[in-house]
Amino acid sequence: MLDAAFFRRWMSTAAAAVDREAARLTDLDSAIGDADHGANMQRGFRAVTAVLEKEEPGTPGAVLALAGRQLISTVGGASGPLYGTLLRRTGKALGEAAEVTREQLAEALGAGVAAVSQLGGAAAGDKTMLDALLPAVGALGESFDAAAAAADAGALATVPLQARKGRASYLGERSIGHQDPGAASSALLIGALAEVAEAAA
Ligand code: ADP
Ligand code: MG
């Protein structure tokens, strides 16, 4: 079972991964965006870690809801409200349980990803974070490692796609041949989840 401490570790491990990979995220965004994705994610996840340490929410749902609110209030780019919605909606779907199962998390994350799709109007294949998140949700029903592998594969599979949503879509065909930065950061987020699960096992 996954408790609030597990979810706080997920968020701090994600923050560490974002710190480590910030330059790569910004490089990806400089090719098809405005070169701020690394900085946006770093600012957001540092703020998430800080607020979780200060407030120590006591349930998985409350951890993710607080993390999501913090992302929305600290990240200016498109990714802030989208990731914020992902975590808030996932947290809401987990309800007030003190502990949840991987299967329950998979279902809740599915609701979170659907909310991202609704907010941003993007679907699979539009070359966005959803191309990593949607396969991850599907595979999380199987295992944490399968989810991380699916997110990595999904992020890599955005390279040949043409962007149909967000800033990269302004480039039209010139967006082809580059990995989507948000799909790359989503793969980091799911990778951090698998890392924390591995350490807890
Ligand atoms: P901005 O585009 O405002 O500079 P970021 O650079 O932080 O924001 O984030 C860009 C990422 O946000 C993209 O790589 C993409 O994955 C994601 N994104 C942008 N628009 C959408 C959307 N409508 N739906 C889903 N994801 C989106
Ligand atoms: Mg950007």
GROMACS .gro file of C-alpha atoms and ligand atoms in nm:
model
  229
    1MET     CA    1   0.000   0.000   0.000
    2LEU     CA    2   0.109   0.355  -0.081
    3ASP     CA    3   0.082   0.614   0.196
    4ALA     CA    4   0.129   0.992   0.217
    5ALA     CA    5   0.503   0.953   0.282
    6PHE     CA    6   0.533   0.752  -0.042
    7PHE     CA    7   0.364   1.032  -0.235
    8ARG     CA    8   0.584   1.298  -0.073
    9ARG     CA    9   0.891   1.094  -0.174
   10TRP     CA   10   0.749   1.071  -0.527
   11MET     CA   11   0.730   1.449  -0.548
   12SER     CA   12   1.078   1.510  -0.401
   13THR     CA   13   1.229   1.242  -0.628
   14ALA     CA   14   1.059   1.405  -0.926
   15ALA     CA   15   1.201   1.741  -0.816
   16ALA     CA   16   1.552   1.590  -0.803
   17ALA     CA   17   1.508   1.438  -1.151
   18VAL     CA   18   1.390   1.773  -1.287
   19ASP     CA   19   1.694   1.945  -1.132
   20ARG     CA   20   1.924   1.686  -1.288
   21GLU     CA   21   1.760   1.709  -1.632
   22ALA     CA   22   1.664   2.079  -1.641
   23ALA     CA   23   1.924   2.165  -1.906
   24ARG     CA   24   1.802   1.884  -2.132
   25LEU     CA   25   1.437   1.993  -2.093
   26THR     CA   26   1.534   2.348  -2.183
   27ASP     CA   27   1.736   2.227  -2.485
   28LEU     CA   28   1.432   2.035  -2.609
   29ASP     CA   29   1.215   2.343  -2.560
   30SER     CA   30   1.468   2.565  -2.738
   31ALA     CA   31   1.429   2.349  -3.051
   32ILE     CA   32   1.048   2.372  -3.076
   33GLY     CA   33   0.941   2.623  -2.810
   34ASP     CA   34   1.079   2.912  -2.607
   35ALA     CA   35   1.354   2.745  -2.404
   36ASP     CA   36   1.189   2.774  -2.063
   37HIS     CA   37   1.059   2.425  -1.988
   38GLY     CA   38   1.353   2.324  -1.768
   39ALA     CA   39   1.329   2.645  -1.567
   40ASN     CA   40   0.949   2.620  -1.542
   41MET     CA   41   0.963   2.265  -1.411
   42GLN     CA   42   1.249   2.344  -1.174
   43ARG     CA   43   1.071   2.643  -1.024
   44GLY     CA   44   0.749   2.446  -0.988
   45PHE     CA   45   0.889   2.129  -0.835
   46ARG     CA   46   1.120   2.315  -0.597
   47ALA     CA   47   0.813   2.499  -0.469
   48VAL     CA   48   0.624   2.169  -0.443
   49THR     CA   49   0.901   2.012  -0.233
   50ALA     CA   50   0.911   2.318  -0.007
   51VAL     CA   51   0.535   2.332   0.056
   52LEU     CA   52   0.513   1.957   0.119
   53GLU     CA   53   0.793   1.979   0.377
   54LYS     CA   54   0.621   2.267   0.547
   55GLU     CA   55   0.263   2.138   0.551
   56GLU     CA   56   0.317   1.759   0.553
   57PRO     CA   57  -0.028   1.664   0.419
   58GLY     CA   58  -0.144   1.336   0.572
   59THR     CA   59  -0.307   1.148   0.285
   60PRO     CA   60  -0.199   1.060  -0.072
   61GLY     CA   61  -0.485   1.265  -0.213
   62ALA     CA   62  -0.392   1.571  -0.006
   63VAL     CA   63  -0.024   1.546  -0.109
   64LEU     CA   64  -0.109   1.551  -0.480
   65ALA     CA   65  -0.379   1.817  -0.445
   66LEU     CA   66  -0.139   2.050  -0.263
   67ALA     CA   67   0.141   1.977  -0.512
   68GLY     CA   68  -0.095   2.056  -0.801
   69ARG     CA   69  -0.211   2.383  -0.647
   70GLN     CA   70   0.152   2.483  -0.594
   71LEU     CA   71   0.242   2.411  -0.959
   72ILE     CA   72  -0.051   2.620  -1.082
   73SER     CA   73   0.051   2.914  -0.864
   74THR     CA   74   0.426   2.905  -0.938
   75VAL     CA   75   0.464   2.801  -1.305
   76GLY     CA   76   0.377   3.064  -1.565
   77GLY     CA   77   0.409   2.849  -1.880
   78ALA     CA   78   0.144   2.624  -2.031
   79SER     CA   79   0.290   2.331  -1.842
   80GLY     CA   80   0.206   2.477  -1.496
   81PRO     CA   81  -0.174   2.465  -1.521
   82LEU     CA   82  -0.154   2.134  -1.711
   83TYR     CA   83   0.070   1.954  -1.458
   84GLY     CA   84  -0.117   2.128  -1.177
   85THR     CA   85  -0.445   1.993  -1.310
   86LEU     CA   86  -0.292   1.648  -1.351
   87LEU     CA   87  -0.188   1.629  -0.985
   88ARG     CA   88  -0.494   1.802  -0.840
   89ARG     CA   89  -0.738   1.585  -1.032
   90THR     CA   90  -0.542   1.268  -0.951
   91GLY     CA   91  -0.537   1.369  -0.584
   92LYS     CA   92  -0.910   1.437  -0.586
   93ALA     CA   93  -0.976   1.096  -0.740
   94LEU     CA   94  -0.775   0.929  -0.461
   95GLY     CA   95  -1.013   1.081  -0.208
   96GLU     CA   96  -0.932   1.078   0.163
   97ALA     CA   97  -0.786   0.727   0.196
   98ALA     CA   98  -0.474   0.702   0.415
   99GLU     CA   99  -0.326   0.439   0.184
  100VAL     CA  100  -0.399   0.341  -0.175
  101THR     CA  101  -0.303   0.054  -0.403
  102ARG     CA  102  -0.111   0.079  -0.731
  103GLU     CA  103  -0.434  -0.012  -0.911
  104GLN     CA  104  -0.619   0.273  -0.740
  105LEU     CA  105  -0.340   0.511  -0.834
  106ALA     CA  106  -0.360   0.392  -1.196
  107GLU     CA  107  -0.731   0.467  -1.203
  108ALA     CA  108  -0.689   0.808  -1.037
  109LEU     CA  109  -0.402   0.902  -1.268
  110GLY     CA  110  -0.631   0.811  -1.558
  111ALA     CA  111  -0.878   1.071  -1.432
  112GLY     CA  112  -0.593   1.322  -1.396
  113VAL     CA  113  -0.472   1.261  -1.750
  114ALA     CA  114  -0.828   1.293  -1.884
  115ALA     CA  115  -0.852   1.632  -1.710
  116VAL     CA  116  -0.528   1.744  -1.879
  117SER     CA  117  -0.671   1.642  -2.215
  118GLN     CA  118  -0.991   1.832  -2.144
  119LEU     CA  119  -0.811   2.146  -2.027
  120GLY     CA  120  -0.564   2.162  -2.314
  121GLY     CA  121  -0.780   2.008  -2.585
  122ALA     CA  122  -0.501   1.768  -2.687
  123ALA     CA  123  -0.527   1.397  -2.767
  124ALA     CA  124  -0.283   1.112  -2.826
  125GLY     CA  125  -0.045   1.186  -3.113
  126ASP     CA  126  -0.060   1.567  -3.083
  127LYS     CA  127   0.303   1.570  -2.959
  128THR     CA  128   0.241   1.678  -2.599
  129MET     CA  129   0.294   1.545  -2.247
  130LEU     CA  130  -0.012   1.325  -2.309
  131ASP     CA  131   0.195   1.106  -2.542
  132ALA     CA  132   0.400   0.995  -2.240
  133LEU     CA  133   0.119   1.008  -1.981
  134LEU     CA  134  -0.149   0.810  -2.166
  135PRO     CA  135   0.068   0.497  -2.223
  136ALA     CA  136   0.198   0.526  -1.865
  137VAL     CA  137  -0.155   0.514  -1.724
  138GLY     CA  138  -0.232   0.205  -1.930
  139ALA     CA  139   0.083   0.026  -1.814
  140LEU     CA  140   0.054   0.128  -1.447
  141GLY     CA  141  -0.219  -0.133  -1.411
  142GLU     CA  142   0.057  -0.388  -1.478
  143SER     CA  143   0.353  -0.249  -1.279
  144PHE     CA  144   0.545   0.067  -1.187
  145ASP     CA  145   0.834  -0.038  -1.410
  146ALA     CA  146   0.602  -0.099  -1.704
  147ALA     CA  147   0.460   0.251  -1.655
  148ALA     CA  148   0.808   0.408  -1.655
  149ALA     CA  149   0.908   0.213  -1.968
  150ALA     CA  150   0.585   0.310  -2.143
  151ALA     CA  151   0.635   0.679  -2.057
  152ASP     CA  152   0.994   0.670  -2.186
  153ALA     CA  153   0.885   0.501  -2.507
  154GLY     CA  154   0.596   0.746  -2.547
  155ALA     CA  155   0.827   1.044  -2.504
  156LEU     CA  156   1.073   0.909  -2.765
  157ALA     CA  157   0.785   0.837  -3.001
  158THR     CA  158   0.701   1.211  -3.012
  159VAL     CA  159   1.016   1.277  -3.221
  160PRO     CA  160   0.862   1.203  -3.565
  161LEU     CA  161   0.527   1.366  -3.479
  162GLN     CA  162   0.410   1.710  -3.588
  163ALA     CA  163   0.291   1.922  -3.294
  164ARG     CA  164  -0.079   2.004  -3.304
  165LYS     CA  165  -0.111   2.178  -2.965
  166GLY     CA  166   0.085   2.434  -2.768
  167ARG     CA  167   0.366   2.663  -2.877
  168ALA     CA  168   0.540   2.394  -3.086
  169SER     CA  169   0.234   2.374  -3.314
  170TYR     CA  170   0.319   2.723  -3.448
  171LEU     CA  171   0.618   2.560  -3.619
  172GLY     CA  172   0.401   2.327  -3.826
  173GLU     CA  173   0.614   2.068  -4.003
  174ARG     CA  174   0.931   2.216  -3.854
  175SER     CA  175   0.829   2.062  -3.520
  176ILE     CA  176   0.898   1.718  -3.671
  177GLY     CA  177   1.226   1.555  -3.568
  178HIS     CA  178   1.240   1.684  -3.210
  179GLN     CA  179   1.125   1.525  -2.885
  180ASP     CA  180   0.845   1.711  -2.709
  181PRO     CA  181   0.979   1.871  -2.389
  182GLY     CA  182   0.659   1.810  -2.191
  183ALA     CA  183   0.657   1.443  -2.290
  184ALA     CA  184   1.019   1.424  -2.170
  185SER     CA  185   0.931   1.580  -1.832
  186SER     CA  186   0.631   1.350  -1.796
  187ALA     CA  187   0.863   1.053  -1.846
  188LEU     CA  188   1.078   1.194  -1.563
  189LEU     CA  189   0.773   1.220  -1.339
  190ILE     CA  190   0.668   0.859  -1.405
  191GLY     CA  191   1.030   0.743  -1.379
  192ALA     CA  192   1.048   0.902  -1.033
  193LEU     CA  193   0.734   0.711  -0.933
  194ALA     CA  194   0.893   0.381  -1.036
  195GLU     CA  195   1.214   0.474  -0.854
  196VAL     CA  196   1.029   0.542  -0.528
  197ALA     CA  197   0.826   0.221  -0.565
  198GLU     CA  198   1.145   0.022  -0.623
  199ALA     CA  199   1.305   0.168  -0.310
  200ALA     CA  200   0.991   0.089  -0.106
  201ALA     CA  201   0.970  -0.273  -0.227
  202ADP     P1  202   0.518   2.709  -2.269
  202ADP     O1  203   0.480   2.632  -2.391
  202ADP     O2  204   0.412   2.802  -2.223
  202ADP     O3  205   0.654   2.774  -2.281
  202ADP     P2  206   0.643   2.492  -2.122
  202ADP     O4  207   0.760   2.515  -2.210
  202ADP     O5  208   0.672   2.487  -1.976
  202ADP     O6  209   0.529   2.600  -2.149
  202ADP     O7  210   0.573   2.355  -2.158
  202ADP     C1  211   0.563   2.310  -2.291
  202ADP     C2  212   0.500   2.172  -2.293
  202ADP     O8  213   0.366   2.180  -2.249
  202ADP     C3  214   0.494   2.111  -2.430
  202ADP     O9  215   0.615   2.044  -2.461
  202ADP     C4  216   0.376   2.016  -2.420
  202ADP    O10  217   0.415   1.887  -2.377
  202ADP     C5  218   0.292   2.077  -2.312
  202ADP     N1  219   0.170   2.134  -2.368
  202ADP     C6  220   0.156   2.255  -2.427
  202ADP     N2  221   0.028   2.272  -2.467
  202ADP     C7  222  -0.040   2.159  -2.433
  202ADP     C8  223  -0.176   2.115  -2.445
  202ADP     N3  224  -0.271   2.193  -2.501
  202ADP     N4  225  -0.208   1.993  -2.396
  202ADP     C9  226  -0.114   1.915  -2.338
  202ADP     N5  227   0.015   1.951  -2.323
  202ADP    C10  228   0.052   2.072  -2.370
  203MG      MG  229   0.830   2.673  -2.316
   0.00000   0.00000   0.00000
